[in-house]
Coordinates of C-alpha atoms and ligand atoms in Angstrom, one line a residue:
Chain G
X1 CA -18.1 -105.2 110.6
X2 CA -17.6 -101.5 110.9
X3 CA -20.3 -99.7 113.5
X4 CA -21.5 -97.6 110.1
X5 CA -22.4 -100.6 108.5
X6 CA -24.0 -102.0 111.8
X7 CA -26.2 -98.8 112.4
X8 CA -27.0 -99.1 108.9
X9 CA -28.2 -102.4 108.9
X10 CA -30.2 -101.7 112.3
X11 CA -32.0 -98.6 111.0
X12 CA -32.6 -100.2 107.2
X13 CA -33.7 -103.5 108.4
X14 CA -34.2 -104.9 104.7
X15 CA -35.3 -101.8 103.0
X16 CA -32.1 -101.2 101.3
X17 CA -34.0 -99.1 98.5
X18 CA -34.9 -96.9 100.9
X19 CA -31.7 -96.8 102.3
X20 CA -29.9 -95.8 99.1
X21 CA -32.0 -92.9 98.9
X22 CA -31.4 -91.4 102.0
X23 CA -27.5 -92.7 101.9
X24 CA -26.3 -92.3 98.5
X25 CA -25.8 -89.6 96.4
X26 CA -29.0 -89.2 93.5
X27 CA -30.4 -92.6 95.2
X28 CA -33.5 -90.9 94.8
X29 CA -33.6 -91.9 91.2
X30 CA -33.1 -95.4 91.3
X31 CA -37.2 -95.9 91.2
X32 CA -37.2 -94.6 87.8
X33 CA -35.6 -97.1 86.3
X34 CA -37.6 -99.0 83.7
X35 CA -34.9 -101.7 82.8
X36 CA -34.6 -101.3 79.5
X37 CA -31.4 -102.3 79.7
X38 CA -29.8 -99.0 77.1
X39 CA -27.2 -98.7 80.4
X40 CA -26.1 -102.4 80.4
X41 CA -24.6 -101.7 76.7
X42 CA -22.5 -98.7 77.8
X43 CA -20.1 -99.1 79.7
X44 CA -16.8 -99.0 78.0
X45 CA -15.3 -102.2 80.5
X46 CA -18.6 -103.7 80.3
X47 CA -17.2 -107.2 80.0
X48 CA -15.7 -106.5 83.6
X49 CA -18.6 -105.4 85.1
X50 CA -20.3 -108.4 87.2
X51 CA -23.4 -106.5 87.0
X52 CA -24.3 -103.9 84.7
X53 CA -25.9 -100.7 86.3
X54 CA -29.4 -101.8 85.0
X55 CA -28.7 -105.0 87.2
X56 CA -27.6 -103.0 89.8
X57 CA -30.8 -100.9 90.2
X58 CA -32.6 -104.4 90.0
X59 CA -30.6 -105.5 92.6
X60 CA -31.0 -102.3 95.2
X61 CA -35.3 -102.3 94.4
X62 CA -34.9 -106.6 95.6
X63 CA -32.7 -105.7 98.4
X64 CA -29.8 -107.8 97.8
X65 CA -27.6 -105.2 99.7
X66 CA -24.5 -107.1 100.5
X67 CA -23.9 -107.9 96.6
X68 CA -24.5 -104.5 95.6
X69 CA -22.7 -102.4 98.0
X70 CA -19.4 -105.1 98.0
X71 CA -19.5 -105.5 94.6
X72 CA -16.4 -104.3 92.4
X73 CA -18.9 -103.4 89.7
X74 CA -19.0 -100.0 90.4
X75 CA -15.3 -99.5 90.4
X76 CA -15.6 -99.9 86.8
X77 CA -16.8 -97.0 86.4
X78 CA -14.7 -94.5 84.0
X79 CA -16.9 -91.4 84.2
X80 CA -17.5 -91.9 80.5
X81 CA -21.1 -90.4 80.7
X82 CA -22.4 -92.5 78.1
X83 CA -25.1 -94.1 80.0
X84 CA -26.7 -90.3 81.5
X85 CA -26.6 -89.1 77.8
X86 CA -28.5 -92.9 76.7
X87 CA -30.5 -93.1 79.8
X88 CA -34.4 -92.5 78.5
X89 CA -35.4 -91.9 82.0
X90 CA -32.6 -89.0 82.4
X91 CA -31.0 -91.0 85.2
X92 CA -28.0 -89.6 86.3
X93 CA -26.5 -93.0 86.7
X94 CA -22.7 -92.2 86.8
X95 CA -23.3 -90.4 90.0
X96 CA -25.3 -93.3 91.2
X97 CA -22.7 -95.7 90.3
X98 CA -19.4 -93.0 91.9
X99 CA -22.1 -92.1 95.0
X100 CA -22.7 -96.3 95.6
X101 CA -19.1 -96.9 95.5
X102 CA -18.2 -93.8 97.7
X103 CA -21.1 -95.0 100.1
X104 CA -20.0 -98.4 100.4
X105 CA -16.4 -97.3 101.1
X106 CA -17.3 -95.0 103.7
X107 CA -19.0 -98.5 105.2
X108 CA -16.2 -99.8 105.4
X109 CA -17.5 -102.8 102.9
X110 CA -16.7 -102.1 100.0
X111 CA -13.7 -104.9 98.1
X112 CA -10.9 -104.8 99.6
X113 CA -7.4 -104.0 97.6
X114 CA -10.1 -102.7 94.5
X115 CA -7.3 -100.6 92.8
X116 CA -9.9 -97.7 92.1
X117 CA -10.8 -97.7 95.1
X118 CA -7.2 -97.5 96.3
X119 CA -6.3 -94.4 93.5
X120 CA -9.6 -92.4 94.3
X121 CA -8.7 -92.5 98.2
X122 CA -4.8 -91.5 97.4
X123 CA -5.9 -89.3 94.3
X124 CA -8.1 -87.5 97.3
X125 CA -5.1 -87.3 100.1
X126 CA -3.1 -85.8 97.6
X127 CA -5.2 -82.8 97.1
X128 CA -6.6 -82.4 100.1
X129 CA -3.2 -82.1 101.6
X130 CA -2.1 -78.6 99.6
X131 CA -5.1 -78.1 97.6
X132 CA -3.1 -78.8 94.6
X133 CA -2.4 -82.7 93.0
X134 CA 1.0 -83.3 92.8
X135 CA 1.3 -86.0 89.5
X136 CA 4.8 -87.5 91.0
X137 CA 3.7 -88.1 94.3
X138 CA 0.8 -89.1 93.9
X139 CA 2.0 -91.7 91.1
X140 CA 4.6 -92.7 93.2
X141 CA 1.9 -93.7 96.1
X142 CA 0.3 -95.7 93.3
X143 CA 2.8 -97.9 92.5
X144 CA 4.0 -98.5 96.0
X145 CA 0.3 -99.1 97.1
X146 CA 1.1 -102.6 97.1
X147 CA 4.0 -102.4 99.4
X148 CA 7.7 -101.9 98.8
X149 CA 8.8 -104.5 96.5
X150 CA 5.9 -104.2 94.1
X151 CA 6.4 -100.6 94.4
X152 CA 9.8 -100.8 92.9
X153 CA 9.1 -103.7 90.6
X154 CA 6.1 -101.4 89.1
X155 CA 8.4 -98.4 89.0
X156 CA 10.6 -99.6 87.1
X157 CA 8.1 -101.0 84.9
X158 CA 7.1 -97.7 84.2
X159 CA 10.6 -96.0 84.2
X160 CA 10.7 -95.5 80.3
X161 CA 7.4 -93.6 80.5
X162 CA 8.6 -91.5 83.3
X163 CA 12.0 -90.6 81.8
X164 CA 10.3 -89.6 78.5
X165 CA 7.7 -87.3 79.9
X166 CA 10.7 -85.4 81.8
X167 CA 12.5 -85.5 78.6
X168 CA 9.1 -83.8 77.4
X169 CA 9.2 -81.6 80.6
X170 CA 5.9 -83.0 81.4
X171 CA 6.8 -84.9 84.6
X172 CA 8.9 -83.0 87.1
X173 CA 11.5 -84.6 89.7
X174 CA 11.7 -81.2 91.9
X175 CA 7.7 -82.1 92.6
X176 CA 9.2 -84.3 95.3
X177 CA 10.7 -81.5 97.0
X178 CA 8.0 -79.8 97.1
X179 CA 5.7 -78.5 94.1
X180 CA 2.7 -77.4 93.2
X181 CA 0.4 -75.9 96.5
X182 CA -2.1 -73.1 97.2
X183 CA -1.1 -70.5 98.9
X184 CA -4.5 -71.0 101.7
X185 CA -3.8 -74.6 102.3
X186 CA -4.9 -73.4 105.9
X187 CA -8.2 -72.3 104.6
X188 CA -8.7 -75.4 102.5
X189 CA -7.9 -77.9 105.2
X190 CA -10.8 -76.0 107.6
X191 CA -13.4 -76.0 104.7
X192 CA -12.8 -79.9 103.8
X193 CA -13.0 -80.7 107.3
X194 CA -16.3 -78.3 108.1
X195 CA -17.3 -79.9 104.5
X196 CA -16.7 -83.6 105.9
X197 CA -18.6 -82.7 109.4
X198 CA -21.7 -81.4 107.9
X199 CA -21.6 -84.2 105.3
X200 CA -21.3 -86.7 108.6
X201 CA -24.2 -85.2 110.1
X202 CA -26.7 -85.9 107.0
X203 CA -25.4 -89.1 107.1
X204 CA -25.9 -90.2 110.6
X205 CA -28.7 -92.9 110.8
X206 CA -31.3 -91.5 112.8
Chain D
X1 CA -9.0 -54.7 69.3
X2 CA -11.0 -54.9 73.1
X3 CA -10.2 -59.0 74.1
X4 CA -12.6 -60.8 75.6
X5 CA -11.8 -61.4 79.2
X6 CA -12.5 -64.7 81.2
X7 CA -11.6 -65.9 84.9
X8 CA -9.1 -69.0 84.0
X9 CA -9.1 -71.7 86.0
X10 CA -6.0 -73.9 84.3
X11 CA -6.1 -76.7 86.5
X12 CA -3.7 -79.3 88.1
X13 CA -2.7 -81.2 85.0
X14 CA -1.5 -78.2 83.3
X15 CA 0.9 -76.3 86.0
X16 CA 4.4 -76.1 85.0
X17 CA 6.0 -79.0 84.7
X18 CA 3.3 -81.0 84.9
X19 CA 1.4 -83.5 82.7
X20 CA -0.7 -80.9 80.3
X21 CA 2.0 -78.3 80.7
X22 CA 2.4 -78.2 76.8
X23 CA -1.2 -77.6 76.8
X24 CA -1.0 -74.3 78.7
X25 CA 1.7 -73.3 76.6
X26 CA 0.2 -74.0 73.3
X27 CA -3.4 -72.0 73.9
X28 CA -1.1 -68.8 74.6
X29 CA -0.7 -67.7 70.9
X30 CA -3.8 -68.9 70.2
X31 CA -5.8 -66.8 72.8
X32 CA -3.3 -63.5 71.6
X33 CA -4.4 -64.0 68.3
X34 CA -8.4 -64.5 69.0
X35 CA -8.3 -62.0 71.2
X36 CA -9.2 -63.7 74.2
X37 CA -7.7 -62.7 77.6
X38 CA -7.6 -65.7 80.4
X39 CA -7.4 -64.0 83.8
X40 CA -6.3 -66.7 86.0
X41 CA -8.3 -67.3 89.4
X42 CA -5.7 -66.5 92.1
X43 CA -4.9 -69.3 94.3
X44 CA -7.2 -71.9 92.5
X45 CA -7.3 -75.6 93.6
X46 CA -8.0 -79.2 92.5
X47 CA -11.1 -79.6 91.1
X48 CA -11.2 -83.3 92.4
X49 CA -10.9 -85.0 89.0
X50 CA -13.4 -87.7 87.8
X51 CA -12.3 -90.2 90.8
X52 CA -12.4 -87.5 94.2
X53 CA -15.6 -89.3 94.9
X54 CA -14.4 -92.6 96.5
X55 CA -12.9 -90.8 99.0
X56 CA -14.3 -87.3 99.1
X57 CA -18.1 -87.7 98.7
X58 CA -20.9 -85.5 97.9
X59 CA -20.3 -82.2 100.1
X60 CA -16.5 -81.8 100.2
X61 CA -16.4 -82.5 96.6
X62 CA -18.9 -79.8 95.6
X63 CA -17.3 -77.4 98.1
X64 CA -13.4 -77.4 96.4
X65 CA -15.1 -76.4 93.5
X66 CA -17.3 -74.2 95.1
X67 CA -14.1 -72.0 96.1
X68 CA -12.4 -71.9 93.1
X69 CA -16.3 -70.4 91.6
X70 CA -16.4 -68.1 94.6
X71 CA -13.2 -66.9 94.0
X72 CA -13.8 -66.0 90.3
X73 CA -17.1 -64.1 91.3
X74 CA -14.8 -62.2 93.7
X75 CA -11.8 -61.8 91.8
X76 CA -13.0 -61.1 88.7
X77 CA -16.5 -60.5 88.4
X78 CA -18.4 -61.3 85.8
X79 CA -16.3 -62.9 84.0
X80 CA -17.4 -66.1 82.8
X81 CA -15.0 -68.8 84.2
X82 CA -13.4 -71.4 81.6
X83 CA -11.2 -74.1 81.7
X84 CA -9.0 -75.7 79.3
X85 CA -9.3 -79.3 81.1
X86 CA -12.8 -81.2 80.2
X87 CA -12.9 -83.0 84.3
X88 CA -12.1 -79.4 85.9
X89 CA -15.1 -77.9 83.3
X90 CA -17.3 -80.9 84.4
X91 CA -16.5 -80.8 87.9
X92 CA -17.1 -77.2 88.4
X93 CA -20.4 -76.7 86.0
X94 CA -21.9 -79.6 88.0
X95 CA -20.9 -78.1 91.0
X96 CA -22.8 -74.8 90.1
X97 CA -25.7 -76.6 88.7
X98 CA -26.1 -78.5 92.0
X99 CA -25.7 -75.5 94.1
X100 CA -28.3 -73.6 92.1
X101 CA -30.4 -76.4 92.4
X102 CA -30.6 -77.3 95.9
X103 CA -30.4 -74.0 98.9
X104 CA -29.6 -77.3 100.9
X105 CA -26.2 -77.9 99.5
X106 CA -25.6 -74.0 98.8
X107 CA -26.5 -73.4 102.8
X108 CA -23.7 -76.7 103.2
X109 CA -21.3 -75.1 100.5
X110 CA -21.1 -71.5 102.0
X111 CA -21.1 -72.5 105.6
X112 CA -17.7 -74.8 104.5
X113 CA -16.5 -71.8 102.5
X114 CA -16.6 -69.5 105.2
X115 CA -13.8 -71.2 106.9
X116 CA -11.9 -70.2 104.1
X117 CA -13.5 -66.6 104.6
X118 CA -15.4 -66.9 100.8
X119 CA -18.9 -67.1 100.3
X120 CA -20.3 -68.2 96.8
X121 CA -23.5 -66.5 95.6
X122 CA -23.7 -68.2 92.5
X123 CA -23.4 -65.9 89.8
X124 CA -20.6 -67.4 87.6
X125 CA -20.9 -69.7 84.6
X126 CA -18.6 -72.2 84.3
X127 CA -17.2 -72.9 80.4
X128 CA -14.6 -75.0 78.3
X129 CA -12.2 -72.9 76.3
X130 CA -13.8 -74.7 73.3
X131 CA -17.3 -73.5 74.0
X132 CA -15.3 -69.8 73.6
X133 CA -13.7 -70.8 70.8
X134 CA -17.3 -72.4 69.3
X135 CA -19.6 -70.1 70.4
X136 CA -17.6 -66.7 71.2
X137 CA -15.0 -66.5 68.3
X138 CA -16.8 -68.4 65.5
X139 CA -15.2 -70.6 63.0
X140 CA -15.0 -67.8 60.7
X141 CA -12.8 -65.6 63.1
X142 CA -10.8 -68.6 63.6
X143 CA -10.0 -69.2 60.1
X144 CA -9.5 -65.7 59.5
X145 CA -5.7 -65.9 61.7
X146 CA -3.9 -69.2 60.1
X147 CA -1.3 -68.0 57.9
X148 CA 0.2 -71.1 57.7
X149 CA -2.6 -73.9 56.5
X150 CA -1.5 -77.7 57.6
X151 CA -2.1 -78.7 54.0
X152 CA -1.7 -82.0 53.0
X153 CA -2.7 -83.4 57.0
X154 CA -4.8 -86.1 57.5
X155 CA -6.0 -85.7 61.0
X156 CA -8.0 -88.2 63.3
X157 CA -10.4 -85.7 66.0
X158 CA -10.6 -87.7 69.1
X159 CA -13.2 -85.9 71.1
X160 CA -13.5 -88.8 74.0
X161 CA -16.2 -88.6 76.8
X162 CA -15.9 -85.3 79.0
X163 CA -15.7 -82.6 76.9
X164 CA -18.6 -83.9 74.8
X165 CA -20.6 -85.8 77.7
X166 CA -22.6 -85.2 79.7
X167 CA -22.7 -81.4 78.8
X168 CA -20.8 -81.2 75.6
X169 CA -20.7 -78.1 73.0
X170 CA -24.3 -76.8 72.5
X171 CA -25.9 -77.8 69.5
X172 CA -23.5 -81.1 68.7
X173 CA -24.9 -84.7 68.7
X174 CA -23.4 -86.9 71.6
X175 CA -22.5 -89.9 69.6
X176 CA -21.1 -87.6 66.8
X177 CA -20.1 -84.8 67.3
X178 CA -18.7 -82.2 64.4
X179 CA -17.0 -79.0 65.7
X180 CA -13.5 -81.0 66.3
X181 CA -13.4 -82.1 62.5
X182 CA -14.3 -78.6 61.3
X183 CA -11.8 -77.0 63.6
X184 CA -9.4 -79.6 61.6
X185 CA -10.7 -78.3 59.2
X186 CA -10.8 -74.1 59.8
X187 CA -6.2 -74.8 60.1
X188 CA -6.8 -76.1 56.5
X189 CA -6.0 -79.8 57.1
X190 CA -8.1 -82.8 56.3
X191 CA -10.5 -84.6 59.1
X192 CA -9.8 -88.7 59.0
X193 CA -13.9 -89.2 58.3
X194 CA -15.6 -91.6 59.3
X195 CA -13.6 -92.0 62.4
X196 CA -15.1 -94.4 64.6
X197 CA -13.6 -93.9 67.7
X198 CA -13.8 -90.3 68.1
X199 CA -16.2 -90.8 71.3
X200 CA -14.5 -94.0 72.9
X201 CA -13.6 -93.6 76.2
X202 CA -9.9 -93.9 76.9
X203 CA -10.3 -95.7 80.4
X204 CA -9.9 -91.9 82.3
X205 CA -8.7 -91.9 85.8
X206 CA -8.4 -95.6 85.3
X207 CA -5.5 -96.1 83.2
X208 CA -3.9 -96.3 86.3
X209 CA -5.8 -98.5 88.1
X210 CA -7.0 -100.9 85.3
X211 CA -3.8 -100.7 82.9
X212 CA -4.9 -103.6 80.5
X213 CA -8.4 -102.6 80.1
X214 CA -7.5 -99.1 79.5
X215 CA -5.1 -100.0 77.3
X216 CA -7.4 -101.9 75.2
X217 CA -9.4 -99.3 74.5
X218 CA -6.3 -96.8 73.8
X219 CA -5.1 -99.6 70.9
X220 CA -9.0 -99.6 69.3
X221 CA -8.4 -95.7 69.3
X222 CA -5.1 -96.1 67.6
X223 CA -5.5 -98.7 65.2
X224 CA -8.7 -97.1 63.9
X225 CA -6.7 -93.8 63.0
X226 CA -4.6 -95.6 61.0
X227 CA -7.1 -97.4 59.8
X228 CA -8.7 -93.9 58.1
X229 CA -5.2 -93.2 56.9
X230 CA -4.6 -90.2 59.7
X231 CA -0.8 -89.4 60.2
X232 CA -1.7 -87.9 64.2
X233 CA -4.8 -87.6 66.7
X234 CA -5.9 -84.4 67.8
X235 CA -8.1 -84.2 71.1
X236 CA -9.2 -81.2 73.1
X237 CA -8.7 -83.5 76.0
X238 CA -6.1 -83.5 78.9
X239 CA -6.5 -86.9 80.1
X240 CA -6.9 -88.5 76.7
X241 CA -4.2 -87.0 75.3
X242 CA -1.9 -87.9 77.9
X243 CA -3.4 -91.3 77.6
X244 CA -3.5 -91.9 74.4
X245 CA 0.3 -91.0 73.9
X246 CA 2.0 -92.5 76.6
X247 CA 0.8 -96.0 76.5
X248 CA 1.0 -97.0 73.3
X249 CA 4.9 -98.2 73.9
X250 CA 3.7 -100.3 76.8
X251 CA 1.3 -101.7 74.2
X252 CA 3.6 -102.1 71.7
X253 CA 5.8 -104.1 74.2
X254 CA 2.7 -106.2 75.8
X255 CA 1.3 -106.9 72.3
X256 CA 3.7 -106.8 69.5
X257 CA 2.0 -103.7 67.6
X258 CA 4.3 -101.3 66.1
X259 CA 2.0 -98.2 67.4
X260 CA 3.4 -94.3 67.2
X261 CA 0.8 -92.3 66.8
X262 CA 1.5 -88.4 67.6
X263 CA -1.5 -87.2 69.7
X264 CA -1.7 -82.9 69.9
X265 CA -4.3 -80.6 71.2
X266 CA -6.5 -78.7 68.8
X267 CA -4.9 -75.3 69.9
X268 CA -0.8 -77.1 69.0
X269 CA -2.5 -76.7 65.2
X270 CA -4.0 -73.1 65.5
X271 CA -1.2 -72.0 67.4
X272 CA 1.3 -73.5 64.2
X273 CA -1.2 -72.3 62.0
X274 CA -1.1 -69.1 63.2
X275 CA 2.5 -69.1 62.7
X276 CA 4.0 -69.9 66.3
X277 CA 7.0 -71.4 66.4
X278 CA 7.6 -74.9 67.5
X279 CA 8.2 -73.9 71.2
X280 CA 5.0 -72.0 71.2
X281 CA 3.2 -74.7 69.8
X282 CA 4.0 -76.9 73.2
X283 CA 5.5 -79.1 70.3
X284 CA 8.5 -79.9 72.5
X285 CA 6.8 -81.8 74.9
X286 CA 5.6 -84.9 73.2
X287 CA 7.0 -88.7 73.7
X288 CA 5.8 -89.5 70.4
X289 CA 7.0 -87.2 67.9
X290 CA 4.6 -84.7 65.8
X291 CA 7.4 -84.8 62.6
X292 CA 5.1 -83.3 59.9
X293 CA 3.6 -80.5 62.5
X294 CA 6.9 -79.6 63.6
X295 CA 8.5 -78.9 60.3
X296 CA 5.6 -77.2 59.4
X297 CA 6.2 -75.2 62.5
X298 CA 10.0 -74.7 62.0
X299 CA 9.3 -73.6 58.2
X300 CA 9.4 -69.6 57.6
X301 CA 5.7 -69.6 55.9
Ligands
SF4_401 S1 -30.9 -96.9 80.6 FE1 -31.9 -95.9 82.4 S2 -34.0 -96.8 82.4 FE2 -32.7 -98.1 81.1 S3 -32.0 -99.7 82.5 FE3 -30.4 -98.1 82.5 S4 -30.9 -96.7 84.2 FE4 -32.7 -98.0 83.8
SF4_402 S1 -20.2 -93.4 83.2 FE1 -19.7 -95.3 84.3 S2 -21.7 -96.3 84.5 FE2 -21.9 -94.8 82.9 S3 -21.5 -95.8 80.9 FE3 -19.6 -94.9 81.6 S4 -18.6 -96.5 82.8 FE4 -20.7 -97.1 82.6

């Protein structure tokens, strides 16, 4: 278990509702939720969701903190904003739902191999690298996420696709050479990293 | 005529070369002919997309928007700052909102900025080129260029989630929302009504990660264009365009459909309604051919 998750546990004991208010982003307004269930409806891979976010916020007020925060629910997520707009209690759920999985990912506990989880951490290397997202490399990371083989086998899977958006000049093979950067990558690597320290400090469990 | 100026911020998706790239190319004749001027924000980066939050979290996301806001308010002050991409509008009018709403984050936000030497005082709106269109131009205005109506066009408006949720177009319902269908409309071709899909969410950022269950919802907003008789999909979306076009072939080869459904932006119709040519249009750049719109576009008037 990672030492976040232990000091976590330590400081928490088994108020985890009071924990995802300090830890996780718009925690705060998980107490407002009525459970009326609007939410459950609205997610556009409900079916996939082994708990709905009304269950979830059921879940964090009973302290089951182990399902919630390693549950692959949240992953489901496709920022769809259906549920904020539905919500009667204005919750702003879809950052509840990005801050939980961010949160428990940061913990070190959220699934393992979750291929969200495995895009939004490349997706976030990419630009934080020159500022920019580069749409080759970072696909190209994506389909060799799962090591070499099923990175060639997915590749080619998808080697139609590619070949017709550079037909369409919409995917460019000179991107590996380089591409698409700001000019003050310098700058942006020293604010992400000040961004990432003060963002460490808040959360230190104290 | 005076144009109206605004500090652009095009975002990643529609560099050159690059997934949108027809996008950026299509809203040039547009903008010439509405008078609108799009300053781009020098040096401008990723807005952090709809997924920068598994790894990013709350602060460092905020703060690469926060730069790009700063460095419209010093660039090119007070200009309002629009984007033509629904996650970079979302990302960076949440970002202001949350800034002006907490002197905690702002404090956080400037002291990360000053390592890039910027500071962000929080002066700058942040808008979607539709709002400008909407709200600045007027439908009237916007009807008042096309010389070359798209008569005889049956034409599904996919809106999808970001550009309508959770902010959306002042004044429009969330679950149905009009100002797509009458910009159909305003270029003189017919909305597909009743179009039940027009709010369905496409899968996103997922379509990469969850290929089947993004592609079932792609197919549901497919098969329902056809369904009300449209001949193409328009969307003012980046993602959903891109979506919705490139996988239907994967689909058609999983599942035994026989999709090919063209998918444009709004501004490929105003720009061939305003009589660009095909190249203009961005109508080069498409997997799945846009026949009628590009013959339309190729024709003298
Ligand atoms: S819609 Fe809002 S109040 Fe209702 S269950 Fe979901 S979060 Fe709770
Ligand atoms: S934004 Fe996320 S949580 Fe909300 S309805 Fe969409 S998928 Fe569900």
């Amino acid at each position: 278990m990672s030492d976040s998750n232990k000091q976590a546990i330590a400081h928490y004991r088994n108020n985890f509702l009071k924990e995802v208010e300090d830890h996780v982003e718009d925690g705060e307004w998980v107490r407002m939720c009525m459970q009326c269930g609007v939410c459950a409806g609205s997610c556009p891979f409900g079916p996939h969701w082994e708990h709905s976010p009304q269950k979830i916020f059921m879940m964090i007020r009973a302290g089951k903190r182990e399902e919630v925060l390693s549950s692959d629910s949240m992953w489901m997520c496709t920022s769809c904003y259906n549920c904020i707009v539905r919500c009667p209690r204005k919750l702003p759920i879809t950052h509840i739902m990005h801050g939980l999985a961010h949160y428990a990912h940061r913990l070190g506990i959220a699934p393992k191999g979750q291929p969200t989880r495995e895009i939004a951490r490349l997706f976030w290397v990419n630009l934080a690298r020159t500022g920019r997202v580069n749409e080759l490399k970072f696909s190209l990371a994506m389909y060799f996420k799962d090591g070499f083989v099923q990175g060639i086998k997915n590749a080619l899977a998808m080697q139609g696709i590619g070949i017709g958006l550079m037909k369409a000049r919409r995917l460019n093979p000179m991107e590996l050479l380089g591409g698409h950067k700001c000019k003050d990558k310098d700058g942006i690597h020293k604010m992400i990293a000040k961004a990432r320290e003060i963002e460490e400090r808040k959360q230190k469990f104290v | 005529m005076k144009k109206r100026q605004y500090a652009f911020y095009p975002g990643c998706s529609s560099q050159k070369g690059a997934s949108a790239s027809n996008f950026a190319t299509s809203i040039e004749v547009m903008c010439e002919k509405l008078g609108i001027q799009l300053n781009e924000i020098p040096d401008w980066n990723c807005c952090g997309a709809s997924i920068g939050y598994g790894e990013g979290g709350l602060l460092p996301r905020l703060v690469i928007n926060a730069r790009n806001l700063a460095l419209a308010e010093q660039h090119l002050p007070g200009q309002d700052m629009v984007s033509g991409c629904p996650a970079c509008w979302l990302s960076t009018r949440e970002t202001a909102e949350k800034l002006h709403e907490s002197s905690d984050l702002l404090a956080g936000a400037n002291e990360a900025l000053k390592e890039a030497g910027l500071n962000f005082k929080g002066t700058v709106r942040a808008r979607h080129i539709v709002e400008v269109l909407v709200e600045d131009v007027g439908f009237a205005d916007m009807k008042a260029q096309v010389v070359k109506p798209l008569e005889g066009m049956k034409i599904a408006g996919y809106v999808g989630c970001q550009t309508n949720r959770p902010f959306g177009i002042a004044g429009e319902s969330f679950e149905n929302p009009q100002y797509l269908d009458k910009m159909i409309e305003t270029v003189g071709a017919e909305p597909a009504s009743g179009y039940e899909q027009k709010v369905t969410c496409c899968g996103g950022a997922l379509a990469f990660s969850e290929p089947d269950k993004s592609q079932k919802q792609i197919r549901d907003i497919v098969e329902s264009a056809y369904d009300h008789g449209a001949e193409m999909i328009v969307t003012p979306c980046q993602l959903c365009q891109a979506n919705v076009e490139i996988y239907q072939s994967e689909i058609n080869k999983k599942q035994g459909t026989k999709l090919a459904m063209p998918v444009v932006y709004y501004s490929q119709l105003m720009t061939v309604a305003y009589g660009g040519s095909l190249k203009q249009a961005g109508l080069n750049g498409h997997i799945i051919q846009p026949e009628k719109l590009k013959q339309i576009a190729s024709r003298q008037k």
